[in-house]
Coordinates of C-alpha atoms in Angstrom, one line a residue:
M160 CA -15.3 8.5 -29.9
S161 CA -17.0 7.5 -27.0
A162 CA -18.1 9.9 -24.0
T163 CA -18.3 6.9 -21.5
L164 CA -15.4 6.2 -18.9
D165 CA -14.2 2.5 -19.3
L166 CA -13.1 1.8 -15.6
E167 CA -11.7 -1.5 -14.8
P168 CA -12.9 -2.3 -11.4
G169 CA -9.5 -3.5 -10.0
P170 CA -7.4 -0.4 -11.1
A171 CA -10.3 1.9 -10.0
A172 CA -10.1 0.2 -6.7
V173 CA -6.5 0.7 -6.0
G174 CA -6.6 4.4 -7.0
T175 CA -9.6 5.1 -4.9
L176 CA -8.1 3.7 -2.2
V177 CA -4.5 5.7 -2.7
G178 CA -6.6 9.0 -3.4
L179 CA -8.2 8.4 -0.3
A180 CA -5.3 7.6 1.7
G181 CA -3.7 10.9 0.8
L182 CA -6.7 12.6 1.2
V183 CA -6.8 11.6 4.9
F184 CA -3.0 12.7 5.3
L185 CA -3.8 15.9 4.4
L186 CA -6.5 16.3 6.6
E187 CA -4.5 15.7 9.6
P188 CA -3.6 19.1 10.4
F189 CA -7.5 20.2 10.6
V190 CA -8.9 17.0 12.1
G191 CA -8.5 15.7 15.3
P192 CA -8.7 11.7 15.9
V193 CA -11.3 9.8 14.8
P194 CA -13.2 7.1 16.6
V195 CA -12.6 3.6 14.7
G196 CA -14.4 1.0 16.6
G197 CA -13.2 1.6 20.4
L198 CA -10.0 3.5 19.4
R199 CA -9.5 7.3 18.7
V200 CA -7.2 7.4 15.6
R201 CA -5.2 10.1 14.4
P202 CA -5.9 10.6 10.4
V203 CA -2.0 10.2 9.9
A204 CA -2.1 6.2 11.1
L205 CA -5.3 5.5 8.9
S206 CA -3.5 6.7 5.9
A207 CA -0.8 4.8 6.7
A208 CA -3.0 2.0 7.1
V209 CA -5.2 2.8 3.8
L210 CA -1.8 2.5 1.6
A211 CA -1.2 -0.7 3.1
V212 CA -4.6 -2.1 1.8
A213 CA -4.0 -0.3 -1.7
L214 CA -0.7 -2.0 -2.1
L215 CA -2.1 -5.5 -1.4
L216 CA -4.9 -5.0 -3.3
G217 CA -2.3 -3.9 -6.1
A218 CA -0.6 -7.1 -5.8
V219 CA -3.8 -8.8 -6.2
V220 CA -5.0 -7.1 -9.2
F221 CA -1.0 -7.1 -11.0
Y222 CA -1.1 -11.4 -10.1
R223 CA -4.6 -11.6 -12.0
R224 CA -3.1 -9.2 -15.1
G225 CA -0.2 -12.0 -15.1
R226 CA 2.1 -9.2 -14.1
R227 CA 4.0 -11.5 -11.5
L228 CA 7.1 -9.2 -10.2
F229 CA 5.0 -6.4 -9.9
A230 CA 2.5 -8.3 -7.9
L231 CA 5.4 -9.6 -6.0
A232 CA 6.7 -6.0 -5.4
H233 CA 3.4 -5.2 -4.5
A234 CA 2.7 -7.9 -1.8
V235 CA 6.1 -7.4 -0.3
F236 CA 5.8 -3.8 0.0
G237 CA 2.2 -4.3 1.3
L238 CA 3.3 -6.5 3.7
A239 CA 6.2 -4.4 4.9
W240 CA 3.8 -1.0 5.3
A241 CA 1.5 -3.0 7.4
A242 CA 3.9 -4.3 9.9
I243 CA 5.3 -1.1 9.8
V244 CA 2.3 0.6 10.4
L245 CA 0.9 -2.3 12.8
G246 CA 4.3 -1.9 14.7
T247 CA 4.3 1.5 15.2
A248 CA 0.7 1.4 16.3
T249 CA 1.4 -1.4 18.6
G250 CA 4.4 -0.2 20.1
S251 CA 6.3 -3.4 18.8
G252 CA 10.1 -3.4 17.8
T253 CA 9.7 -6.8 16.4
L254 CA 7.2 -6.4 13.8
L255 CA 8.5 -2.6 13.0
L256 CA 12.0 -4.4 12.7
G257 CA 10.7 -7.0 10.5
G258 CA 8.9 -4.5 8.3
V259 CA 11.6 -2.6 7.6
V260 CA 14.2 -6.0 7.0
L261 CA 11.5 -7.0 4.0
V262 CA 11.6 -3.5 2.7
I263 CA 15.7 -3.7 2.2
A264 CA 15.0 -7.7 1.3
G265 CA 12.4 -6.7 -1.3
C266 CA 14.6 -3.7 -2.7
G267 CA 17.6 -6.2 -3.1
F268 CA 15.5 -9.0 -4.6
L269 CA 14.1 -6.3 -7.2
V270 CA 17.2 -5.0 -8.1
S271 CA 18.7 -8.7 -8.3
Q272 CA 15.5 -9.1 -10.8
A273 CA 15.8 -5.7 -13.0
R274 CA 19.4 -6.5 -13.6
E275 CA 18.4 -10.0 -15.1
R276 CA 16.0 -8.4 -17.5

């Protein structure tokens, strides 16, 4: 038995981002808005943005491993989550609605794919 950790960079990066998103989310009650560029952003909003990045990176990781359906699921929900975050941040109802529609369409597609298997 080896005492070294054998971490793959892709999954480790995705896991780190998901963990960071969770940690930042939990810090919301204890930390005020933080400066990002010229803006002051609440930690819960940063958490949502980091989670969107993690989902999109997960799509790349699954695609490179040949798991196309998982890659597609991560890409669709990563884009939908990013649209919801950006729509909420900018007050764009169109972007927010587009994200919600993408979630619904993605769920329908995944259910149809699961039934075929």
